[in-house]
Short mmCIF file of C-alpha atoms in Angstrom, two decimals:
data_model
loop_
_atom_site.label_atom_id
_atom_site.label_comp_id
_atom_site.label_asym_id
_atom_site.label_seq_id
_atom_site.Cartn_x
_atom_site.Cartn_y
_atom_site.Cartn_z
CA UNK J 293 -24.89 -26.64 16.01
CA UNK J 294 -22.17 -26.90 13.98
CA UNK J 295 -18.19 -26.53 15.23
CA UNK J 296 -15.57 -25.55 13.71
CA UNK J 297 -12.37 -26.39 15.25
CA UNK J 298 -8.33 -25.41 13.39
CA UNK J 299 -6.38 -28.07 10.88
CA UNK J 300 -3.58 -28.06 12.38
CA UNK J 301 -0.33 -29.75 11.59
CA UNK J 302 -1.11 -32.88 13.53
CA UNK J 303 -4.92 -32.83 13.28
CA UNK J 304 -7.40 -31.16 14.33
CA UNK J 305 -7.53 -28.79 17.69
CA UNK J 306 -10.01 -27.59 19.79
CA UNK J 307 -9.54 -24.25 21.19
CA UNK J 308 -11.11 -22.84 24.44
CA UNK J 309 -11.54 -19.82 23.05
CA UNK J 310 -15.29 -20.02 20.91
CA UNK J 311 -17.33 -17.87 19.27
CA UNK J 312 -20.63 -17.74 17.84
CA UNK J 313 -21.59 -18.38 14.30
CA UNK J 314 -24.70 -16.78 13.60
CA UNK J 315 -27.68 -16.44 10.48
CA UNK J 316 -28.81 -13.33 9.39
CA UNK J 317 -31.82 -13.58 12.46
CA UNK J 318 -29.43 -13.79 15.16
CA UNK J 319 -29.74 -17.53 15.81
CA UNK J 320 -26.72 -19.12 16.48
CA UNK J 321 -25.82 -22.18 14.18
CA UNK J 322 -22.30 -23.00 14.98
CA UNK J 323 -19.36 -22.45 17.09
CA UNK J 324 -15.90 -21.01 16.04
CA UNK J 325 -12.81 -22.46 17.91
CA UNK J 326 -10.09 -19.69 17.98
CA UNK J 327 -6.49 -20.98 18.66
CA UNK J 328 -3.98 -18.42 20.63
CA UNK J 329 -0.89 -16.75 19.20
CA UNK J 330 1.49 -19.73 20.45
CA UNK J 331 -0.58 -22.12 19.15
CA UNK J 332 0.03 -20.43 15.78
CA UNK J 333 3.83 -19.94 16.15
CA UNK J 334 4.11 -23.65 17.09
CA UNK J 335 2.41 -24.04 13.83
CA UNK J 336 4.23 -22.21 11.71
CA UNK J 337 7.53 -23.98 12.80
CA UNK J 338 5.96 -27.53 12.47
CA UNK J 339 5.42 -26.43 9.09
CA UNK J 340 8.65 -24.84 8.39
CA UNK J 341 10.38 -27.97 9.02
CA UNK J 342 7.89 -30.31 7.03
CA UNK J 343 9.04 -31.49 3.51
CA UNK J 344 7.56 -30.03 0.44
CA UNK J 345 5.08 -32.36 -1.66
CA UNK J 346 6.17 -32.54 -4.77
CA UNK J 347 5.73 -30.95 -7.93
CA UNK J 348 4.88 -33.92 -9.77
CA UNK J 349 2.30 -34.78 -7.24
CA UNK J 350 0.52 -31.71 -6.55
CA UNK J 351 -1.19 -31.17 -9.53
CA UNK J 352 -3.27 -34.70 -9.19
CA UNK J 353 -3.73 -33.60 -5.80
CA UNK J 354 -5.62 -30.60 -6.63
CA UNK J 355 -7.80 -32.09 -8.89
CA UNK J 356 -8.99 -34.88 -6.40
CA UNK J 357 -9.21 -31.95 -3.82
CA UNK J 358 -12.04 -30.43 -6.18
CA UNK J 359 -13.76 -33.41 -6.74
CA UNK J 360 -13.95 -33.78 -3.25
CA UNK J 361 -14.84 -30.25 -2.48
CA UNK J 362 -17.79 -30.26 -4.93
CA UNK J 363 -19.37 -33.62 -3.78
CA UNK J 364 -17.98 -35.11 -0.44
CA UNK J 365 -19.65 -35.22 2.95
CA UNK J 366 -17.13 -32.62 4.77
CA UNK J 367 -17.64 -31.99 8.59
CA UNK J 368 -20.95 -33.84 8.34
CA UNK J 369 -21.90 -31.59 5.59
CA UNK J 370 -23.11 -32.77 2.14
CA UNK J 371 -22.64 -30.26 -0.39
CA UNK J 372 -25.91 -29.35 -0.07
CA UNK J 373 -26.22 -28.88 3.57
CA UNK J 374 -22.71 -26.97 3.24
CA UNK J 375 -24.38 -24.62 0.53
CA UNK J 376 -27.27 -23.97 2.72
CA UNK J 377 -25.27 -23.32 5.58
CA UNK J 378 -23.19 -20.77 4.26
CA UNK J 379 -26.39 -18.99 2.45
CA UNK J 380 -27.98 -19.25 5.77
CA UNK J 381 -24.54 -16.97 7.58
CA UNK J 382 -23.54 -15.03 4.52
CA UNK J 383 -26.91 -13.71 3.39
CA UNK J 384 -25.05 -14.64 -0.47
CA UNK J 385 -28.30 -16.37 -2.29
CA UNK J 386 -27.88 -20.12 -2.66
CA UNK J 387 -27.23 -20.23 -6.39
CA UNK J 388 -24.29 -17.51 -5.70
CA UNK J 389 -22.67 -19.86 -3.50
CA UNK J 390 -23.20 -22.60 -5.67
CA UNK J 391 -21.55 -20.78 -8.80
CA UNK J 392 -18.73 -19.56 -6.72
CA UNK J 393 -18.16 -23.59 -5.66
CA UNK J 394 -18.09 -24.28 -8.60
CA UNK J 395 -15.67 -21.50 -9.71
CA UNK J 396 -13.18 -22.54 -7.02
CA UNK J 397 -12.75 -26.12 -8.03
CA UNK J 398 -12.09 -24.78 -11.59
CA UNK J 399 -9.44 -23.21 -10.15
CA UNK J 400 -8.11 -26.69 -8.93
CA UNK J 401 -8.52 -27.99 -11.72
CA UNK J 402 -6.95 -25.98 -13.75
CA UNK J 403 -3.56 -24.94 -11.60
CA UNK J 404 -0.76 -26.79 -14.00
CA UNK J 405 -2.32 -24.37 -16.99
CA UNK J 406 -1.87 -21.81 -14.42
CA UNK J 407 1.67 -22.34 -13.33
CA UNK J 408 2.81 -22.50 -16.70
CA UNK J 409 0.92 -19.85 -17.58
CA UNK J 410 2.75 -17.83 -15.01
CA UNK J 411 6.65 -18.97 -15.35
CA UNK J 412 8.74 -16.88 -17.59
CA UNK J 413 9.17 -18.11 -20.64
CA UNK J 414 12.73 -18.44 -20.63
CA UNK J 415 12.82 -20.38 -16.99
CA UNK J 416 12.68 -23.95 -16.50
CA UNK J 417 10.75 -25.36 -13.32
CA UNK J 418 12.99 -28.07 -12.12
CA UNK J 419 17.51 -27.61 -11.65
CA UNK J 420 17.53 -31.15 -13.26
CA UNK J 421 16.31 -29.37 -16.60
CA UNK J 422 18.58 -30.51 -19.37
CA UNK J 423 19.02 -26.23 -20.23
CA UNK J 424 20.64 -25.55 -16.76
CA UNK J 425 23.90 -27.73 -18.04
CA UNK J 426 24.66 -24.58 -20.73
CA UNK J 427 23.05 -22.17 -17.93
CA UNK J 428 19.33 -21.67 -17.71
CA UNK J 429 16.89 -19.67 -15.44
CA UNK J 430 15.20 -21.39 -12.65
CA UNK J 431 12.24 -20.45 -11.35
CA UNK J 432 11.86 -20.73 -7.58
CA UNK J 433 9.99 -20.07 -4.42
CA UNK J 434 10.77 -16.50 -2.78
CA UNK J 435 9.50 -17.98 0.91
CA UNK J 436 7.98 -21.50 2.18
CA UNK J 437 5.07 -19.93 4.37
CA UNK J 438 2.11 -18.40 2.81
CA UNK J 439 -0.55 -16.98 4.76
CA UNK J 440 -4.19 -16.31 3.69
CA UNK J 441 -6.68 -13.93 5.84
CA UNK J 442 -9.70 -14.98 4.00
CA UNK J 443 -12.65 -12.76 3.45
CA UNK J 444 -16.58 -14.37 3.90
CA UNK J 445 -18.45 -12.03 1.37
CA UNK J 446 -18.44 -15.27 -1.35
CA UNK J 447 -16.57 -18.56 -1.72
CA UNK J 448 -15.44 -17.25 -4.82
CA UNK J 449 -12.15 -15.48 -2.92
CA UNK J 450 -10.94 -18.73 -2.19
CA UNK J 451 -10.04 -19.04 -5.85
CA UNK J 452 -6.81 -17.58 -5.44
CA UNK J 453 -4.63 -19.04 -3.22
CA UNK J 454 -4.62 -22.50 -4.22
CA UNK J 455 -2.04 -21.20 -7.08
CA UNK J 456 0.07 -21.08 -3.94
CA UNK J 457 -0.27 -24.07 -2.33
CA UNK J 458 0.48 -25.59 -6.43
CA UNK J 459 4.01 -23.71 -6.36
CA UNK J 460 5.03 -25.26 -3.66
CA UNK J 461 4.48 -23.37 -0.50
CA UNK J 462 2.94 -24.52 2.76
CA UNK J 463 -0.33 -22.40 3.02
CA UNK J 464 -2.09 -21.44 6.52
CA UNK J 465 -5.25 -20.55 6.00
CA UNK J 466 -7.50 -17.94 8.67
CA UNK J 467 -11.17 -18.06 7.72
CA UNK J 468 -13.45 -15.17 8.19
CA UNK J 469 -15.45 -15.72 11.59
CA UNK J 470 -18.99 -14.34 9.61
CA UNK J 471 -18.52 -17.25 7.18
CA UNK J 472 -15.74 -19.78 8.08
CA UNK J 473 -17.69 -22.89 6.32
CA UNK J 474 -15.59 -22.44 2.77
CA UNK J 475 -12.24 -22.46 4.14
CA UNK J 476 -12.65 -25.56 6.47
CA UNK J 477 -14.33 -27.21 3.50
CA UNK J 478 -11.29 -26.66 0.80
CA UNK J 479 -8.75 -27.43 3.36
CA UNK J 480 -10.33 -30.35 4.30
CA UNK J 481 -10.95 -31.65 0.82
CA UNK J 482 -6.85 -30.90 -0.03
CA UNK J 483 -5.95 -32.93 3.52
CA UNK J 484 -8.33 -35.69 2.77
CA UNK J 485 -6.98 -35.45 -1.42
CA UNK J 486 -3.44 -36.23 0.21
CA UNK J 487 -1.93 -32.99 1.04
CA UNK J 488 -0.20 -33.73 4.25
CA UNK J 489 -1.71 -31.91 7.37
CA UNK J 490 1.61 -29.72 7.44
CA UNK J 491 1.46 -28.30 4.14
CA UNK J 492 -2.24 -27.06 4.28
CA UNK J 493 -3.75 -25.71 7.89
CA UNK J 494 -7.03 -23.83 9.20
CA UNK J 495 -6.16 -21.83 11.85
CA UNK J 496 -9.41 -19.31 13.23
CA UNK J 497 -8.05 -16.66 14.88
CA UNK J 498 -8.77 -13.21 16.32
CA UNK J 499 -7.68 -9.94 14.95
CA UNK J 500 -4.05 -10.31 17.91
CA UNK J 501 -2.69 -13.52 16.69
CA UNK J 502 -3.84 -13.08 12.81
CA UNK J 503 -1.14 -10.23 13.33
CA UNK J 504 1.15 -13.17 14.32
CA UNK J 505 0.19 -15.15 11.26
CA UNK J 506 1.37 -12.53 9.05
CA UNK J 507 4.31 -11.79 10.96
CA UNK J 508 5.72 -15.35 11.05
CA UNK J 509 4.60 -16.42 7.46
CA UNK J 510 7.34 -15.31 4.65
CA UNK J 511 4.55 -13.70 2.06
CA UNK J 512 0.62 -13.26 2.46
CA UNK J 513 -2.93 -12.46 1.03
CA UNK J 514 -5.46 -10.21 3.02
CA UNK J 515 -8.62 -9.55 2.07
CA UNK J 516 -10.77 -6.15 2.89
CA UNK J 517 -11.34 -2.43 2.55
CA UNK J 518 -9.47 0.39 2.44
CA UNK J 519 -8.83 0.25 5.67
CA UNK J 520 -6.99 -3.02 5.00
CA UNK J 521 -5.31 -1.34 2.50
CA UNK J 522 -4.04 1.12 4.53
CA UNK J 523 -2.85 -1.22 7.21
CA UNK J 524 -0.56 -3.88 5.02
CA UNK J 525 -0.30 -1.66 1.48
CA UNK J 526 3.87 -0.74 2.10
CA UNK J 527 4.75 -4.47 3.35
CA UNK J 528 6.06 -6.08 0.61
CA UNK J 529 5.76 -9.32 1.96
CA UNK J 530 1.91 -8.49 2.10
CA UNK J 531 -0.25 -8.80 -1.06
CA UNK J 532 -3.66 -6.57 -0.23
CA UNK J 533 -7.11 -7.51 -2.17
CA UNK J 534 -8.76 -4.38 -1.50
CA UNK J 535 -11.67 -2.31 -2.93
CA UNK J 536 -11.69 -2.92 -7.20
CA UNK J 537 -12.95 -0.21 -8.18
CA UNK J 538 -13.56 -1.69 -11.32
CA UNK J 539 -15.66 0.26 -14.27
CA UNK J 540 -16.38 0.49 -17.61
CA UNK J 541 -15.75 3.11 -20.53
CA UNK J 542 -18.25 4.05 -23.10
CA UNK J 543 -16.93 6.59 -25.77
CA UNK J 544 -19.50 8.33 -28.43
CA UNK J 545 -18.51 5.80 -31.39
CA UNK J 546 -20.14 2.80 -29.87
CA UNK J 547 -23.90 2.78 -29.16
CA UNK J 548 -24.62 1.47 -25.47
CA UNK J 549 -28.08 0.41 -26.24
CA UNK J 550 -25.96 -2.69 -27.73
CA UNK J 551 -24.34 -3.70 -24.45
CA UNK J 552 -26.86 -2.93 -21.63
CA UNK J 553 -27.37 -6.34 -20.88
CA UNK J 554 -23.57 -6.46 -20.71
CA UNK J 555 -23.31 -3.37 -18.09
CA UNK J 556 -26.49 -4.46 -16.04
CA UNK J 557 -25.02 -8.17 -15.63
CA UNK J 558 -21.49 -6.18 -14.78
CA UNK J 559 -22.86 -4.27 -12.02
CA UNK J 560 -25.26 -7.12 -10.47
CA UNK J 561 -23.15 -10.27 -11.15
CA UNK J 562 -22.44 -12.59 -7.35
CA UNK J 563 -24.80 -9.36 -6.26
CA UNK J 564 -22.75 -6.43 -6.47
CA UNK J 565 -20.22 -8.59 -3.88
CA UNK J 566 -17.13 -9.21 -5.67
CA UNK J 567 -14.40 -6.75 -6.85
CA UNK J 568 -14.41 -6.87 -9.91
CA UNK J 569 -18.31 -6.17 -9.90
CA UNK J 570 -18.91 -2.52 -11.50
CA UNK J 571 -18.75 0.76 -9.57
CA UNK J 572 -18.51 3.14 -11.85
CA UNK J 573 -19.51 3.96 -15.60
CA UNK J 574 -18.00 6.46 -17.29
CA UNK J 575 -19.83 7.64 -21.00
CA UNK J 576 -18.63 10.16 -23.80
CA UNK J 577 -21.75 12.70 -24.48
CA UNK J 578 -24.37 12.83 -22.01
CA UNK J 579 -24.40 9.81 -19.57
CA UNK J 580 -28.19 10.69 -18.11
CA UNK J 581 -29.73 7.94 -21.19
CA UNK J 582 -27.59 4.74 -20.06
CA UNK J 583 -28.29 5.81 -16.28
CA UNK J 584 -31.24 5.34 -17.01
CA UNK J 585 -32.02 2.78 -18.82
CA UNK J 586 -29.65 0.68 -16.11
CA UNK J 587 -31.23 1.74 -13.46
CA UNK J 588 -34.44 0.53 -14.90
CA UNK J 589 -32.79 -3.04 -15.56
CA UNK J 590 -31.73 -3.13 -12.04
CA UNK J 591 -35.03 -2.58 -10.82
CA UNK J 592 -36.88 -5.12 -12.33
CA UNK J 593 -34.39 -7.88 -9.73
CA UNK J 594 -36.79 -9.07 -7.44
CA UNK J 595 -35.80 -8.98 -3.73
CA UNK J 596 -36.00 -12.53 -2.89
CA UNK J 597 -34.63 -14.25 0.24
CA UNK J 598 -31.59 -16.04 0.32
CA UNK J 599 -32.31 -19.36 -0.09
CA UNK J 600 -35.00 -19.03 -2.76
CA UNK J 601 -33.63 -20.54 -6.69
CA UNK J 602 -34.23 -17.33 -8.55
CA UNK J 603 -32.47 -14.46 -5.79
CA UNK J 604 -29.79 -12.57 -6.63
CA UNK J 605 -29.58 -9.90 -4.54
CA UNK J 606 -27.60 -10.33 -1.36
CA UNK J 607 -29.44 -10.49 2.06
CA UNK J 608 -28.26 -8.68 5.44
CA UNK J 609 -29.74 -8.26 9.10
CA UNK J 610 -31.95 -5.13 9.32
CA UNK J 611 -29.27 -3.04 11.07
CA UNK J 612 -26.44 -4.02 8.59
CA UNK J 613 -28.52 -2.48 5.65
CA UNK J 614 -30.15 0.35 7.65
CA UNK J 615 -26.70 1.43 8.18
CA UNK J 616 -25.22 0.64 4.45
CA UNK J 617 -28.21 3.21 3.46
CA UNK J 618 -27.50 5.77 6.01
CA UNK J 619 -24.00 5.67 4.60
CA UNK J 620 -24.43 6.15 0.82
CA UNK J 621 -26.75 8.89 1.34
CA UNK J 622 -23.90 10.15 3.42
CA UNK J 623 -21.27 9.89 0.20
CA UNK J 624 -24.18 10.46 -2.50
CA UNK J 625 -23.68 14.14 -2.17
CA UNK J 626 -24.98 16.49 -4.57
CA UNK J 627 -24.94 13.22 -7.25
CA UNK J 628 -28.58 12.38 -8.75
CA UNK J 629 -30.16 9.14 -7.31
CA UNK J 630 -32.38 7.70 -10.67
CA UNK J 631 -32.32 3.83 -8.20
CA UNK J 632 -32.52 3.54 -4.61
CA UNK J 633 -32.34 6.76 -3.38
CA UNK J 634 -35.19 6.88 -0.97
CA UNK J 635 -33.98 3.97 0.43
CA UNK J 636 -32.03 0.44 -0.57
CA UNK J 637 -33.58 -1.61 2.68
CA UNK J 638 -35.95 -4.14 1.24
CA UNK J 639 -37.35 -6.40 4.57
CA UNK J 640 -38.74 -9.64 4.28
CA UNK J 641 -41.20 -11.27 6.13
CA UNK J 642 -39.29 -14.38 7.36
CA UNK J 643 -36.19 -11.42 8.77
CA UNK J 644 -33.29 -10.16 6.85
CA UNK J 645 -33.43 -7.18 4.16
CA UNK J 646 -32.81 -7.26 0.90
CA UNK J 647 -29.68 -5.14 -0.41
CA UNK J 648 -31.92 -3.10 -3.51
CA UNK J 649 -29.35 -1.59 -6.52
CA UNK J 650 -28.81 1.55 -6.36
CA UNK J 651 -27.69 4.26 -9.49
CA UNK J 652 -26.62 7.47 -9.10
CA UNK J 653 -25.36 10.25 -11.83
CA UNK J 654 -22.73 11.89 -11.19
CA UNK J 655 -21.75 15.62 -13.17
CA UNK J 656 -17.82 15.10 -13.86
CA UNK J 657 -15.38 12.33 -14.06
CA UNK J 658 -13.57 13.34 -10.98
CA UNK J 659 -16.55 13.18 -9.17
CA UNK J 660 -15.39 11.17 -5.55
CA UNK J 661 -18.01 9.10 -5.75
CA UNK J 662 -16.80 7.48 -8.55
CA UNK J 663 -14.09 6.09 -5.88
CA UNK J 664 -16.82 4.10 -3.34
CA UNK J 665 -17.20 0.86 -3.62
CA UNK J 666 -20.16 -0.71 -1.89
CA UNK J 667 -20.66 -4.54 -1.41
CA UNK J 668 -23.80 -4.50 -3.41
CA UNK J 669 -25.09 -3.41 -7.01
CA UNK J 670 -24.16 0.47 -6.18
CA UNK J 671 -22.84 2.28 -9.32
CA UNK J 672 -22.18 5.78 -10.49
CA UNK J 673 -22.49 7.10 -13.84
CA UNK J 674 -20.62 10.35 -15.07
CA UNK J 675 -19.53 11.85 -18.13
CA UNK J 676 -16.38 11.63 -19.85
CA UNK J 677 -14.73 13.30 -22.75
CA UNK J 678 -10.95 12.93 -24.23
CA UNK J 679 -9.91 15.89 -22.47
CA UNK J 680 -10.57 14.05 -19.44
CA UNK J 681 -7.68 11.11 -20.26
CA UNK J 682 -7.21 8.41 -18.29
CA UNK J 683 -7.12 9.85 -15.00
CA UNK J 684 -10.27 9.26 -14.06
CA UNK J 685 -10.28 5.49 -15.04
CA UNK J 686 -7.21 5.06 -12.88
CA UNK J 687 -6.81 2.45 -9.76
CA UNK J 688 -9.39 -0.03 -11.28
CA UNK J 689 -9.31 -3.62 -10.90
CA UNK J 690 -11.32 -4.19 -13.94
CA UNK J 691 -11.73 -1.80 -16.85
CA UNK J 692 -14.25 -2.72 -19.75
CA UNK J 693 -14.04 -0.16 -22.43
CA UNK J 694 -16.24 0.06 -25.16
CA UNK J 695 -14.33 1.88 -27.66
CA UNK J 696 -13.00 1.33 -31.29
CA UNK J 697 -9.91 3.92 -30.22
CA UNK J 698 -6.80 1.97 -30.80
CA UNK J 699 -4.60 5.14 -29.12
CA UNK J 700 -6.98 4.91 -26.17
CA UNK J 701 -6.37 1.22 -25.82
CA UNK J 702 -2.58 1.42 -25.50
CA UNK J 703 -3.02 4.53 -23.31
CA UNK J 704 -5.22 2.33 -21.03
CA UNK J 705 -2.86 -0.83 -21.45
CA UNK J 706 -0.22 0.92 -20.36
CA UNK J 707 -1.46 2.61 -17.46
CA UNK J 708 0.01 0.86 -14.47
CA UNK J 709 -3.06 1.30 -12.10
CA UNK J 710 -5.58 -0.52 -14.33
CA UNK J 711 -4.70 -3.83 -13.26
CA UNK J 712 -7.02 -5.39 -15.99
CA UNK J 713 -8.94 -4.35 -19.31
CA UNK J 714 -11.30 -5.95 -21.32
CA UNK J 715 -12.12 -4.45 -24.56
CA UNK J 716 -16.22 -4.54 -26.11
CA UNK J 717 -18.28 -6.93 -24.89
CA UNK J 718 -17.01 -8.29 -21.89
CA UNK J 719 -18.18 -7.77 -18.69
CA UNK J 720 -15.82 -6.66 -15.86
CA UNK J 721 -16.65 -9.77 -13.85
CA UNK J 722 -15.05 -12.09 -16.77
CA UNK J 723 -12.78 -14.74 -14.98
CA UNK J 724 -11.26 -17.43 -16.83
CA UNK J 725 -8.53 -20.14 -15.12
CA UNK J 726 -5.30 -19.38 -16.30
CA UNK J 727 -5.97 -15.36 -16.95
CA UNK J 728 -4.53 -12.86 -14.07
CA UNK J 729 -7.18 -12.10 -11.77
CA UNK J 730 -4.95 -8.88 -10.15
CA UNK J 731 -1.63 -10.37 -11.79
CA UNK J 732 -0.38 -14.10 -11.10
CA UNK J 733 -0.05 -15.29 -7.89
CA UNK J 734 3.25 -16.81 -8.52
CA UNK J 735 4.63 -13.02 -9.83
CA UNK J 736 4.57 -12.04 -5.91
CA UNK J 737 5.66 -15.52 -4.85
CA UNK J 738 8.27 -16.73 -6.93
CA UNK J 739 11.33 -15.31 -8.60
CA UNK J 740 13.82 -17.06 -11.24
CA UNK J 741 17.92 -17.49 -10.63
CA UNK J 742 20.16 -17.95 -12.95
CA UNK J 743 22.09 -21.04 -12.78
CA UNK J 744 24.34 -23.54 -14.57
CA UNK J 745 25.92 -26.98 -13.85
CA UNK J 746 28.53 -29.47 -14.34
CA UNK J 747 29.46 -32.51 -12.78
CA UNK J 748 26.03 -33.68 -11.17
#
């Protein structure tokens, strides 16, 4: 049994409230303490009034934090116990976890390239720059609270925020309750790296006082579906990591036979978990050929459980994935299933089921399925033709085109709902340090004043 009790800004706290953490078979493996809405107000003001760590210093900080994240003992967990343990809630297979570790303390790593990266060009990051004497921008924090409602589908998510916490702010962390292990493992390792308890908390919550987190912190991250979406998308103070949407473009001049390793990897990468993973394929002519031949890729993944080197493909109880396949036949409409469309539920003997790819073809480009995302590899394919435009590639995290069209390119570069777009051979999961994952942190976080000084 393993507990799990909130980082607070004097040390650690043990709630009354727990709840259960639990592997894919029911058992229960840990405990979850869950600290009330005063306990988080209480917080928030203890970390209001704590100083800021400075910018020289946080940068060194972050890179000890990854070492430590990548090889301490953490909570009585080794790295490998800790990777096993979060395979063993998450169903994510144990070489997803450890590539998403691994991502994450990149991240770290790399967060002074990041920052500037991110600041304006014209701004300088410190008043005492010699350029604010003949008047200079300044680039400065919007808010000093920054709240994150993590999600649990991969410890990759938790490669974002950190860019916070390196700009400045104090950062209060709520784990997911399915998979809280990754959070209390990175806040640990930036406490223990010398991040003062005040800058950097853990605070497990339920769904009342996570409200309160929000509400008292100046800006925050949330993590979910549409639903999500819906709930926080007109705060402005609250950033939303919804559904991606993310998919890739195949006009006639480029032959896809050339990049179906490319579009295969796209739609199965983390397996199918992640946003920018692909959901829908879009191909000028006849799309039925590359459905196809992907769906015959996909197929050959073996269904492997969890914890075994070689799987891919994410694991769920019985009843999770019984009702994930009730609910894309639901969606799949009149759309042609070519993968997965008797059924996605794979068991295994030792108690889970396998999440199988599905593909479906779709006849037009404003087909709505084109618009579900699933947390597994789930894609639609559909036809496409210039007449179309862009509308139908619209409100995608990722878009990979594979096109030799320069006016298409700058029609797609310009359009303000493709938040990314990767041109050939590039998959849509492509993440580099340093590149915007949905723009820079620090664009909703900071903001530059103009200033100039004499005398001091």
């Amino acid at each position: 049994m393993i507990e799990i009790d909130a980082l607070g800004p004097t040390g650690p706290y043990r709630a009354r409230q727990r709840v259960p953490i639990t592997a894919l078979d029911g058992t229960e493996v840990g405990a979850l303490g869950q600290v009330p809405a005063l306990y988080v107000r209480r917080a928030l003001a203890a970390m209001r009034a704590a100083p800021t760590v400075p910018a020289a210093d946080r940068f060194a900080l972050m890179s000890k934090a990854a070492e430590l994240f990548t090889t301490a003992t953490i909570g009585e967990l080794d790295p490998e116990q800790y990777i096993r343990i979060v395979s063993t809630v998450s169903g994510v297979p144990r070489q997803v976890v450890r590539q998403s570790v691994e991502w994450v303390a990149e991240v770290l790593r790399s967060q002074c390239d990041t920052i500037e990266s991110a600041m304006p060009h014209g701004a300088v990051a410190e008043w005492s720059d010699e350029r604010t004497r003949a008047g200079a921008a300044v680039w400065v924090r919007k808010g000093d609270v920054f709240a994150v409602h993590a999600a649990g589908n991969t410890p990759a998510v938790h490669g974002l925020w950190p860019e916070a916490l390196a700009l400045g702010y104090k950062v209060v962390v709520r784990p997911s309750a399915r998979e809280p292990f990754t959070a209390f493992r990175l806040v640990s390792a930036l406490r223990a790296a010398g991040f003062p308890p005040e800058t950097i908390v853990l605070l497990p919550t339920d769904y009342a006082a996570a409200d309160v987190i929000i509400a008292e912190a100046d800006y925050a991250i949330v993590y979910g579906g549409q639903d999500v979406v819906d709930k926080y998308g007109a705060s402005p103070r609250v950033l939303t990591q919804g559904p991606g949407r993310s998919k890739i473009l195949v006009t006639a001049d480029v032959d896809w036979r050339e990049h179906l390793d490319v579009i295969a990897d796209s739609v199965s990468h983390l397996g199918g978990t992640a946003c920018t993973c692909t959901t829908g394929i879009l191909v000028e002519g006849d799309p039925e050929p590359l459905a196809t031949a992907l769906a015959e890729r996909l197929d050959r993944i073996p269904s492997l459980p969890a914890e075994h080197p070689d799987a891919l493909l994410t694991v769920q109880p019985v009843p999770t994935v019984t009702a994930i396949d009730a609910y894309l036949h639901e969606v799949a409409g009149t759309s042609t299933p070519l993968l997965g469309g008797q059924s996605i539920v794979d068991e295994l003997p030792g108690g889970g089921a396998v999440l199988r790819p599905a593909v479906h073809l779709v006849d037009s480009a404003d087909a709505p399925q084109l618009g579900i995302e699933l947390a597994f590899p789930c894609v639609w394919v559909g036809p496409w033709q210039p007449s179309d435009g862009i509308a139908p590639l619209r409100d995608s995290l990722v878009l990979t085109a594979m096109t030799t069209r320069a006016e298409l390119v700058d029609a797609l570069l310009t359009e303000p709902t493709i938040t990314n777009l990767y041109l050939g051979d590039n998959p849509t999961t492509w993440l580099r340090p340093g590149v915007p994952h949905d723009g820079y942190l620090a664009e909703f976080l900071m903001r530059c004043k103009g200033m100039i000084r004499s005398g001091i």
